Structures are given as C-alpha cells and as structure tokens.
Short mmCIF file of C-alpha atoms in Angstrom, two decimals:
data_model
loop_
_atom_site.label_atom_id
_atom_site.label_comp_id
_atom_site.label_asym_id
_atom_site.label_seq_id
_atom_site.Cartn_x
_atom_site.Cartn_y
_atom_site.Cartn_z
CA MET A 1 125.23 120.82 86.67
CA ARG A 2 123.57 117.58 87.78
CA MET A 3 120.21 116.78 86.20
CA VAL A 4 117.74 113.95 85.66
CA VAL A 5 115.80 113.10 82.51
CA LEU A 6 112.60 111.13 83.15
CA GLY A 7 111.75 108.95 80.14
CA LEU A 8 114.32 107.87 77.54
CA GLY A 9 112.38 107.57 74.30
CA TYR A 10 113.17 109.61 71.17
CA LEU A 11 112.96 112.88 73.10
CA GLY A 12 114.43 111.84 76.44
CA ALA A 13 117.39 109.84 75.17
CA THR A 14 118.36 112.63 72.79
CA HIS A 15 117.98 115.29 75.46
CA ALA A 16 119.99 113.30 78.01
CA ALA A 17 122.88 112.66 75.60
CA CYS A 18 122.92 116.28 74.45
CA MET A 19 122.89 117.63 78.00
CA ALA A 20 125.92 115.43 78.70
CA GLU A 21 127.53 116.82 75.55
CA LEU A 22 127.00 120.32 76.98
CA GLY A 23 129.04 119.28 80.02
CA HIS A 24 126.33 118.35 82.52
CA GLU A 25 126.20 115.22 84.64
CA VAL A 26 123.01 113.38 83.65
CA LEU A 27 121.00 110.50 85.06
CA GLY A 28 118.34 109.09 82.76
CA VAL A 29 115.34 107.20 84.16
CA GLU A 30 113.68 104.55 82.01
CA VAL A 31 111.12 102.13 83.44
CA VAL A 32 111.03 99.73 80.46
CA PRO A 33 113.76 97.14 81.28
CA GLU A 34 114.71 96.22 77.69
CA LYS A 35 115.08 99.83 76.64
CA ARG A 36 116.93 100.71 79.85
CA ASP A 37 119.43 97.88 79.45
CA SER A 38 120.11 98.81 75.83
CA LEU A 39 120.74 102.46 76.65
CA ALA A 40 122.92 101.57 79.64
CA ARG A 41 125.16 99.66 77.21
CA GLY A 42 125.38 102.73 75.02
CA GLU A 43 123.06 101.26 72.39
CA VAL A 44 120.14 103.28 71.01
CA PRO A 45 117.03 101.06 70.58
CA PHE A 46 115.74 103.16 67.68
CA TYR A 47 117.25 104.88 64.68
CA GLU A 48 118.33 108.50 65.07
CA PRO A 49 121.39 109.78 63.19
CA GLU A 50 124.31 110.97 65.37
CA LEU A 51 122.67 109.79 68.60
CA PRO A 52 124.38 106.36 68.91
CA GLU A 53 127.85 107.93 68.82
CA LEU A 54 126.87 110.66 71.28
CA LEU A 55 125.18 108.26 73.69
CA LYS A 56 128.08 105.79 73.66
CA LYS A 57 130.56 108.59 74.16
CA HIS A 58 128.91 109.81 77.37
CA ILE A 59 127.95 106.39 78.73
CA ASP A 60 131.62 105.45 78.43
CA SER A 61 132.80 108.71 79.99
CA GLY A 62 130.41 108.31 82.92
CA ARG A 63 128.81 111.67 82.32
CA LEU A 64 125.53 109.93 81.45
CA ARG A 65 124.07 107.03 83.44
CA VAL A 66 120.81 105.14 83.15
CA THR A 67 118.61 103.79 85.93
CA GLY A 68 115.11 102.52 86.54
CA SER A 69 114.98 103.92 90.07
CA TYR A 70 113.07 107.07 90.96
CA GLU A 71 114.64 106.88 94.41
CA GLU A 72 118.10 107.18 92.89
CA ALA A 73 116.89 110.01 90.67
CA ALA A 74 115.44 111.97 93.60
CA ASP A 75 118.78 111.79 95.42
CA PHE A 76 120.87 112.61 92.36
CA ALA A 77 119.88 116.14 91.41
CA GLU A 78 117.65 119.16 91.96
CA VAL A 79 116.75 119.64 88.28
CA PHE A 80 114.44 117.16 86.53
CA PHE A 81 113.28 117.07 82.91
CA VAL A 82 110.01 115.27 82.13
CA ALA A 83 110.34 113.72 78.67
CA VAL A 84 107.75 110.93 78.74
CA GLY A 85 105.27 110.20 75.96
CA THR A 86 101.88 111.88 75.57
CA PRO A 87 100.05 109.63 73.09
CA GLN A 88 96.53 110.13 71.82
CA LYS A 89 93.87 108.52 74.01
CA LYS A 90 92.24 105.48 72.49
CA GLY A 91 88.91 106.42 70.94
CA GLU A 92 89.42 110.13 71.65
CA TYR A 93 91.26 113.13 70.25
CA SER A 94 92.69 114.29 73.58
CA ALA A 95 96.20 113.58 74.86
CA ASP A 96 96.82 110.78 77.32
CA LEU A 97 98.78 112.37 80.18
CA ARG A 98 99.02 109.28 82.38
CA TYR A 99 102.81 109.02 81.92
CA VAL A 100 103.37 112.68 82.76
CA ASP A 101 101.18 112.37 85.84
CA ALA A 102 102.90 109.14 86.88
CA ALA A 103 106.35 110.74 86.62
CA ILE A 104 105.29 113.57 88.94
CA ASP A 105 103.49 111.27 91.37
CA GLN A 106 106.49 108.95 91.63
CA LEU A 107 109.19 111.60 91.85
CA VAL A 108 107.89 114.35 94.11
CA PRO A 109 107.15 112.31 97.27
CA LEU A 110 110.74 111.04 97.15
CA LEU A 111 112.34 114.50 97.06
CA THR A 112 114.22 115.62 100.15
CA ARG A 113 115.22 119.10 98.97
CA ASP A 114 113.88 121.93 96.82
CA ALA A 115 113.75 121.14 93.13
CA LEU A 116 112.91 122.39 89.66
CA ILE A 117 110.89 120.20 87.30
CA LEU A 118 111.07 121.22 83.63
CA GLY A 119 108.52 119.73 81.25
CA LYS A 120 109.76 118.76 77.79
CA SER A 121 106.80 116.63 76.72
CA THR A 122 104.15 118.09 74.41
CA VAL A 123 101.08 118.70 76.56
CA PRO A 124 97.71 120.50 76.36
CA VAL A 125 97.66 124.08 77.59
CA GLY A 126 96.98 124.22 81.31
CA THR A 127 98.98 121.10 82.15
CA ALA A 128 101.77 122.97 83.94
CA GLN A 129 99.24 124.76 86.15
CA ARG A 130 97.52 121.50 87.03
CA LEU A 131 100.83 119.78 87.77
CA SER A 132 101.99 122.72 89.87
CA GLU A 133 98.91 122.34 92.05
CA ARG A 134 99.54 118.60 92.29
CA VAL A 135 103.16 119.19 93.27
CA ASP A 136 102.09 121.55 96.04
CA GLU A 137 100.01 118.70 97.50
CA LEU A 138 102.85 116.17 97.28
CA ALA A 139 105.91 118.25 98.17
CA LYS A 140 104.96 118.96 101.80
CA ASP A 141 107.36 121.64 103.08
CA LEU A 142 109.63 121.69 100.03
CA GLU A 143 109.73 124.30 97.26
CA VAL A 144 109.24 122.31 94.07
CA GLU A 145 108.81 124.47 91.00
CA ILE A 146 107.17 123.44 87.72
CA ALA A 147 108.10 125.14 84.44
CA TRP A 148 107.71 124.20 80.79
CA ASN A 149 110.59 124.02 78.32
CA PRO A 150 109.07 122.52 75.14
CA GLU A 151 111.09 120.60 72.57
CA PHE A 152 111.15 121.38 68.85
CA LEU A 153 112.93 118.32 67.51
CA ARG A 154 112.65 116.80 64.07
CA GLU A 155 113.21 113.06 63.94
CA GLY A 156 116.31 112.47 61.87
CA TYR A 157 117.80 115.78 63.06
CA ALA A 158 117.12 115.56 66.78
CA VAL A 159 120.73 115.89 67.97
CA ARG A 160 121.33 118.87 65.72
CA ASP A 161 118.06 120.50 66.80
CA THR A 162 118.91 120.06 70.49
CA LEU A 163 122.45 121.41 70.31
CA ASN A 164 121.71 124.10 67.70
CA PRO A 165 118.04 125.03 68.18
CA ASP A 166 116.18 127.80 66.39
CA ARG A 167 115.07 129.05 69.81
CA VAL A 168 114.78 128.04 73.45
CA VAL A 169 111.37 128.61 75.06
CA LEU A 170 110.72 128.65 78.79
CA GLY A 171 107.34 129.05 80.43
CA ARG A 172 107.72 129.76 84.14
CA PHE A 173 105.61 131.02 86.99
CA SER A 174 106.75 134.26 88.63
CA GLY A 175 109.06 134.19 91.59
CA GLY A 176 110.89 130.97 90.82
CA ARG A 177 114.40 130.05 89.77
CA ALA A 178 113.56 128.44 86.44
CA GLU A 179 114.91 131.23 84.26
CA LEU A 180 118.29 131.47 86.01
CA THR A 181 118.65 127.69 86.02
CA CYS A 182 117.82 127.39 82.32
CA ARG A 183 120.28 130.13 81.45
CA GLU A 184 122.92 128.03 83.18
CA ILE A 185 121.80 124.74 81.60
CA TYR A 186 121.72 126.19 78.08
CA GLY A 187 124.62 128.58 78.58
CA ALA A 188 126.66 127.31 75.63
CA ILE A 189 123.62 127.41 73.34
CA LEU A 190 122.49 130.87 74.43
CA GLY A 191 126.07 132.07 74.10
CA ALA A 192 125.78 131.36 70.37
CA ASP A 193 123.00 134.00 70.14
CA THR A 194 120.14 131.51 70.13
CA PRO A 195 116.92 133.39 70.98
CA PHE A 196 115.69 132.70 74.52
CA LEU A 197 111.97 133.36 74.93
CA VAL A 198 110.78 133.54 78.53
CA THR A 199 107.04 133.58 79.09
CA ASP A 200 104.32 132.06 81.23
CA PRO A 201 103.60 128.28 81.14
CA PRO A 202 100.34 128.45 79.12
CA THR A 203 102.10 130.41 76.39
CA ALA A 204 105.03 127.99 76.29
CA GLU A 205 102.65 125.05 76.02
CA LEU A 206 100.80 126.77 73.17
CA VAL A 207 104.03 127.64 71.33
CA LYS A 208 104.71 123.95 70.77
CA THR A 209 101.18 122.95 69.78
CA SER A 210 100.82 126.04 67.59
CA ALA A 211 104.04 125.24 65.74
CA ASN A 212 102.89 121.70 65.00
CA ALA A 213 99.44 122.88 63.96
CA PHE A 214 100.94 125.40 61.54
CA LEU A 215 103.26 122.84 59.96
CA ALA A 216 100.40 120.37 59.56
CA THR A 217 98.24 123.10 58.01
CA LYS A 218 100.95 124.02 55.53
CA ILE A 219 101.34 120.39 54.41
CA SER A 220 97.60 119.86 54.07
CA PHE A 221 97.23 123.19 52.24
CA ILE A 222 99.54 122.15 49.43
CA ASN A 223 97.90 118.71 49.33
CA ALA A 224 94.50 120.38 48.96
CA ILE A 225 95.95 122.40 46.08
CA ALA A 226 97.21 119.09 44.65
CA GLU A 227 93.62 117.82 44.58
CA VAL A 228 92.60 120.88 42.56
CA CYS A 229 95.61 120.39 40.28
CA ASP A 230 94.52 116.80 39.62
CA ALA A 231 91.14 118.08 38.50
CA ALA A 232 92.55 120.96 36.45
CA GLY A 233 95.57 119.25 34.91
CA ALA A 234 98.00 121.64 36.64
CA ASP A 235 101.44 120.98 38.17
CA VAL A 236 101.35 121.29 41.97
CA LYS A 237 105.15 121.17 42.31
CA ALA A 238 105.50 124.17 40.02
CA ILE A 239 102.88 125.98 42.08
CA ALA A 240 104.72 125.17 45.31
CA ASP A 241 107.99 126.40 43.82
CA ALA A 242 106.39 129.63 42.64
CA ILE A 243 104.59 130.54 45.85
CA GLY A 244 107.54 129.34 47.91
CA TYR A 245 109.62 132.25 46.60
CA ASP A 246 107.32 134.55 48.56
CA SER A 247 109.17 135.20 51.82
CA ARG A 248 105.86 135.33 53.66
CA ILE A 249 105.17 131.72 52.63
CA GLY A 250 108.52 129.95 52.15
CA ARG A 251 109.20 126.66 50.40
CA LYS A 252 109.77 124.38 53.41
CA PHE A 253 106.95 121.98 54.29
CA LEU A 254 105.26 122.84 51.00
CA ASN A 255 105.76 119.47 49.32
CA ALA A 256 102.62 117.78 48.06
CA GLY A 257 102.38 114.03 48.38
CA LEU A 258 101.17 111.36 50.75
CA GLY A 259 100.91 113.71 53.73
CA PHE A 260 102.22 113.73 57.28
CA GLY A 261 102.34 111.02 59.92
CA GLY A 262 104.55 110.01 62.82
CA GLY A 263 104.16 110.27 66.56
CA CYS A 264 103.77 114.06 66.76
CA LEU A 265 101.80 116.02 64.17
CA PRO A 266 98.68 113.82 63.88
CA LYS A 267 98.09 113.31 67.59
CA ASP A 268 99.18 116.84 68.52
CA ILE A 269 96.72 118.63 66.24
CA ARG A 270 93.91 116.35 67.47
CA ALA A 271 94.84 117.03 71.11
CA PHE A 272 94.95 120.75 70.31
CA MET A 273 91.39 120.60 68.93
CA ALA A 274 90.22 118.62 71.96
CA ARG A 275 91.74 121.07 74.41
CA ALA A 276 90.29 124.06 72.56
CA GLY A 277 86.88 122.44 72.91
CA GLU A 278 87.39 121.99 76.65
CA LEU A 279 88.26 125.68 76.92
CA GLY A 280 85.17 126.73 74.96
CA ALA A 281 87.18 127.75 71.89
CA ALA A 282 86.38 124.82 69.59
CA GLU A 283 85.40 127.03 66.64
CA ALA A 284 88.81 128.71 66.65
CA LEU A 285 90.49 125.46 65.62
CA SER A 286 87.73 123.95 63.50
CA PHE A 287 89.97 124.36 60.44
CA LEU A 288 92.32 121.73 61.90
CA ARG A 289 89.62 119.12 61.40
CA GLU A 290 89.83 119.74 57.65
CA VAL A 291 93.64 119.73 57.87
CA ASP A 292 93.34 116.23 59.34
CA ASN A 293 90.75 115.21 56.75
CA VAL A 294 92.89 116.38 53.82
CA ASN A 295 95.82 114.46 55.23
CA MET A 296 93.86 111.22 55.55
CA ARG A 297 92.36 111.65 52.05
CA ARG A 298 95.86 111.51 50.58
CA ARG A 299 96.18 107.94 51.79
CA THR A 300 92.84 106.95 50.28
CA ARG A 301 93.81 108.64 47.01
CA MET A 302 97.05 106.62 46.88
CA VAL A 303 95.11 103.37 47.21
CA GLU A 304 92.68 104.46 44.49
CA LEU A 305 95.55 105.49 42.22
CA THR A 306 97.21 102.10 42.71
CA ARG A 307 93.97 100.33 41.80
CA GLU A 308 93.68 102.55 38.71
CA VAL A 309 97.16 101.71 37.38
CA CYS A 310 96.44 98.02 38.05
CA ASP A 311 93.56 98.07 35.54
CA GLY A 312 90.82 98.76 38.04
CA SER A 313 91.37 95.88 40.49
CA LEU A 314 93.97 95.02 43.11
CA LEU A 315 92.87 91.41 43.42
CA GLY A 316 95.82 89.16 42.65
CA LYS A 317 98.16 92.05 41.81
CA ARG A 318 101.72 92.35 43.15
CA VAL A 319 102.53 95.76 44.63
CA ALA A 320 105.93 96.95 45.88
CA VAL A 321 105.83 99.58 48.62
CA LEU A 322 109.14 101.38 49.10
CA GLY A 323 109.15 103.00 52.51
CA CYS A 324 107.70 102.09 55.91
CA ALA A 325 108.91 104.96 58.08
CA PHE A 326 106.76 108.07 58.15
CA LYS A 327 109.77 110.09 56.97
CA PRO A 328 113.36 109.42 55.87
CA GLU A 329 116.18 109.27 58.43
CA SER A 330 113.86 107.61 60.94
CA ASP A 331 112.63 104.14 61.86
CA ASP A 332 109.42 105.53 63.34
CA VAL A 333 106.30 103.89 61.89
CA ARG A 334 103.74 105.46 64.23
CA ASP A 335 100.80 106.60 62.09
CA SER A 336 102.94 105.97 59.01
CA PRO A 337 101.08 106.92 55.81
CA ALA A 338 103.18 104.37 53.89
CA LEU A 339 102.19 101.44 56.10
CA ASN A 340 98.58 102.59 56.18
CA VAL A 341 98.48 102.51 52.38
CA ALA A 342 100.24 99.15 52.24
CA GLY A 343 97.72 97.66 54.65
CA GLN A 344 94.74 99.04 52.72
CA ILE A 345 96.07 97.68 49.43
CA GLN A 346 96.60 94.25 50.95
CA LEU A 347 93.04 94.24 52.30
CA GLN A 348 91.82 94.79 48.75
CA GLY A 349 93.44 91.58 47.57
CA ALA A 350 96.93 92.55 46.46
CA SER A 351 100.16 90.83 47.44
CA VAL A 352 102.18 93.66 49.03
CA THR A 353 105.96 93.53 49.49
CA VAL A 354 107.55 96.27 51.57
CA TYR A 355 111.11 97.49 51.98
CA ASP A 356 112.62 100.27 54.10
CA PRO A 357 116.30 100.86 54.95
CA ARG A 358 115.63 101.33 58.68
CA ALA A 359 112.04 100.61 59.70
CA MET A 360 111.59 96.93 58.81
CA ASP A 361 111.57 95.54 62.36
CA ASN A 362 109.09 98.13 63.61
CA SER A 363 106.93 97.54 60.54
CA ARG A 364 106.84 93.78 61.07
CA ARG A 365 105.61 94.28 64.61
CA LEU A 366 102.71 96.45 63.43
CA PHE A 367 101.89 94.70 60.12
CA PRO A 368 103.14 91.11 60.36
CA THR A 369 100.95 89.96 57.46
CA LEU A 370 102.75 92.09 54.86
CA ASP A 371 105.66 90.60 52.93
CA TYR A 372 109.09 92.11 53.55
CA ALA A 373 112.02 92.17 51.16
CA ALA A 374 115.76 92.37 51.81
CA SER A 375 116.25 95.24 49.35
CA ALA A 376 114.34 97.68 47.20
CA VAL A 377 115.15 95.66 44.08
CA ASP A 378 113.89 92.44 45.71
CA ALA A 379 110.65 94.19 46.68
CA CYS A 380 110.07 95.21 43.06
CA ASP A 381 110.55 91.74 41.59
CA SER A 382 107.51 90.83 39.42
CA ALA A 383 105.57 93.89 40.65
CA ASP A 384 102.57 95.25 38.81
CA ALA A 385 103.12 98.63 40.47
CA ILE A 386 105.88 100.28 42.50
CA LEU A 387 104.89 102.85 45.13
CA VAL A 388 107.57 105.19 46.52
CA LEU A 389 106.06 106.32 49.82
CA THR A 390 109.06 107.46 51.88
CA GLU A 391 111.66 109.66 50.19
CA TRP A 392 114.81 107.79 51.19
CA PRO A 393 117.79 108.80 49.00
CA GLU A 394 118.30 105.22 47.83
CA PHE A 395 114.80 105.19 46.37
CA ILE A 396 115.39 108.46 44.56
CA ASP A 397 118.53 106.94 43.03
CA LEU A 398 116.86 103.73 41.81
CA ASP A 399 117.66 102.77 38.22
CA PRO A 400 114.46 102.61 36.12
CA ILE A 401 116.26 100.50 33.49
CA LEU A 402 117.28 97.87 36.06
CA LEU A 403 113.83 97.76 37.61
CA GLY A 404 112.17 97.67 34.21
CA ALA A 405 113.81 94.31 33.54
CA ILE A 406 112.37 92.64 36.68
CA VAL A 407 108.86 94.05 37.10
CA ARG A 408 105.74 92.60 35.52
CA HIS A 409 104.37 96.01 34.51
CA LYS A 410 106.18 99.35 34.39
CA ASN A 411 103.94 101.33 36.72
CA VAL A 412 105.51 103.66 39.28
CA ILE A 413 103.63 105.96 41.65
CA ASP A 414 105.72 108.70 43.19
CA GLY A 415 103.94 109.31 46.48
CA ARG A 416 106.49 111.87 47.60
CA MET A 417 107.17 113.56 44.25
CA CYS A 418 110.85 112.85 44.77
CA LEU A 419 111.78 110.84 41.66
CA PHE A 420 113.22 112.20 38.42
CA GLU A 421 110.02 112.03 36.41
CA ASP A 422 111.56 112.52 32.96
CA GLN A 423 114.06 109.71 33.53
CA TRP A 424 111.35 107.18 34.37
CA ILE A 425 109.09 108.21 31.49
CA ALA A 426 112.00 108.11 29.03
CA ASN A 427 112.57 104.47 29.97
CA GLY A 428 109.03 103.40 29.24
CA TRP A 429 107.42 103.71 32.65
CA SER A 430 103.90 104.89 33.40
CA TYR A 431 104.70 107.56 35.99
CA ARG A 432 101.98 108.86 38.33
CA LYS A 433 102.13 111.14 41.32
#
C-alpha cells in the first residue's frame, strides 16, 4: 500500500521506516531542510538503535522516499499519517497543536481524491473531532476521514515497539474505512496475534494519555516512598523488589531515583491536566499535579545531596555528571533531569563536567556553559563528587579503583540506583543514592 508520513522526527521517521519494512511504499514529508536532507541520504539525525540500518535499507531500495512537498504527498497516496510534534505551550500546561493543525491545513486543500488521515501524534482528547470538522470545511466534495492510531513507542526501543507492539489501537468514527485500511496496513503485525482495539476517537486519544499518566504516577509513587525511606532509614530498592512480585503491581517502572523526563511524560501529563480542566473534570486528575511535583523534587534533592557530600557548599567544587540524556539508549535531552541537575549545580558555584555516550551534541546546544569531557574517566578527573544520572551500561561498569586514583574526593551519588553499591563502598567510596 502507498502511504505518507507527515513529520519525520523520532516518531515519524521510525514509523515511516517500519511501514517500509512491512512492505508498504512510503513517502515521508519533512519541512526542516537539514533534517530532510539527512534522512534522504539514509542518515538518522538523532540516536535510535536499529533505525539507521532500517532507514538506509529502505532509502536504498526506493521503498521509502523523503520530500518537503505537500503537493507531492497529496498526489502520492490516499493514506496519511500525522506524526508531527505536540510540545507543551510556553507558559502553559496545555499542548501546542499548531503543527498538527498546520499539517491538516496544508494537506487537505491539495487532495484530489478521497483519503484517510490517521493521527499518530499524542493529542488532547477531542482533537480528532475538531480536526474532522476542519477537514469537512477544507475537503469540499471529497470524503476525507480522520481517525486516531496512537503510538506507544519507547525511545531506545522504537523500532521494536513499532514492529512488535503490545497492541494496536484505532479510534474511528462510524461509517468510514479506517478499520479495514488499518487491518491491511498492519496485516503482518495483527497476523502475529497482536491485540487490535477498535474504538471511538476520544477513547483512542485517552488510551495514550492515560498510559503515560499511569507510568508517570508509578515512577513518582516509588520516588515518594524513597523520600519516606530517607527519613526512616529504609531501603527503597528492597521495597520495590518486594511489592513488584505482586502481579497487580509489577516491577517495571518501579525504580526510585532521579525521576522521569524526556519529550513525552512531563508534557503529556501536564496537557492531560489542562484538558481535564477544560472539560470541567480538573479534580479527577488533581493527583497528577503531585506526581509532577514529586518528580521535580527529585532533582532538587539531588542538588542538595551533592552540596551535602561537598561539605555543605558547592562553591569552587568540581562535580562530574555522568549522563545527559533523559534515559539510556537515547540522545534526547528534552526535559532531561540530568542536565537540569547539572545546570543547578553550576549555578551554585561548582565547576561541572558532563559526559554522555550519545547526547553530547544536543547537550551542548542546550547548556553551552557546562564543561564536556571526551570520556567518563576524563569527566571524573579531580572531581569532588561523581553523579551517575543516566544508567548507561558503561557507567554501571566503571571501575571504582581506577576512578579512586584520579578523583579529589571519593564521593559517588547513584542517581539511578544502578551501581554495585558494595563494590564502591569496599573500595573506600562514600556511596549515596
């Protein structure tokens, strides 16, 4: 089947390459020239495991092409995926839907035949209905259907999650062709017994935001328990292990530490709260405000803990921050807890040196005043404290004996509770978490 993917960021580029892998002929539309040129050469302008090989494979085969032209896109296919960004509005909690609206406004007037537009972007409930009404105004005598097919991708596992998803969700209005078309698009995936949930658009929109809200709540829950453990002298990891054996709870996303960040969870739970308020249901999601507060407190606590291990003052201290990305297997530094902490520590007078295996370039663009090292060992040279803030495997495998010979003081703070605590303590380190 021929199809178009509008927007080639993390979501769109992955979706386009994976649709080509499923055998479809795909045209990707990207309006940013630098990003478009990179993708057209088969080069991914961000880090996502497995995607570079998949993209290059299908650019070379001709099954996937990239353009900046909506005119070309309108002529190419009858199925269009909207995969543009929905960032948080500046100064507000609500989602900024300008890119979604622009994609519809640019595409629909150019259509010359009936079409199906499938939303992939994470949007507030009610967006599909609003866009459907807008499409009716723009489409003239054509039948242009809107439906929502939310994504559930984890950065670092996006290709795997697209080709082997836990479920496929479709929210469609009655009387259209969205369900039959999606069954054809995802035929190979559905043939592997992947659940296919067909519902109305508001429900599909809420499935995505509800999933993110639940994951954020689970992370902040265990971090709230960690605060109590700090006061009581208890072991939060042991608590997480114990309650994680309960099948009703589960162990995943129950790791205490610095908290969540990235381009999805923070802005999505805030947009969810904002939309609930618009619908008159603000009290129903009031707990998410505390979820957000707990998450942000973890960053403040990390700064305070660093000051504590540096004898009560950060002025003139040297601090190594290992990790810039908000999670391992990603170069995404949007709302990165690690960079937020690094910036706060620097503002309090410390000299901060940062290292990350993948996110250095993105970090430099956001925080050019921080110092950046060529390796984890270089970052730790003469440090008064080492902070492990992203759980990259190479940080977990660091040798405390080697580092002990180059630091100024043996202070390590395990912000992700990923290090082998006994090993560090046995080699004379002050270990905090």
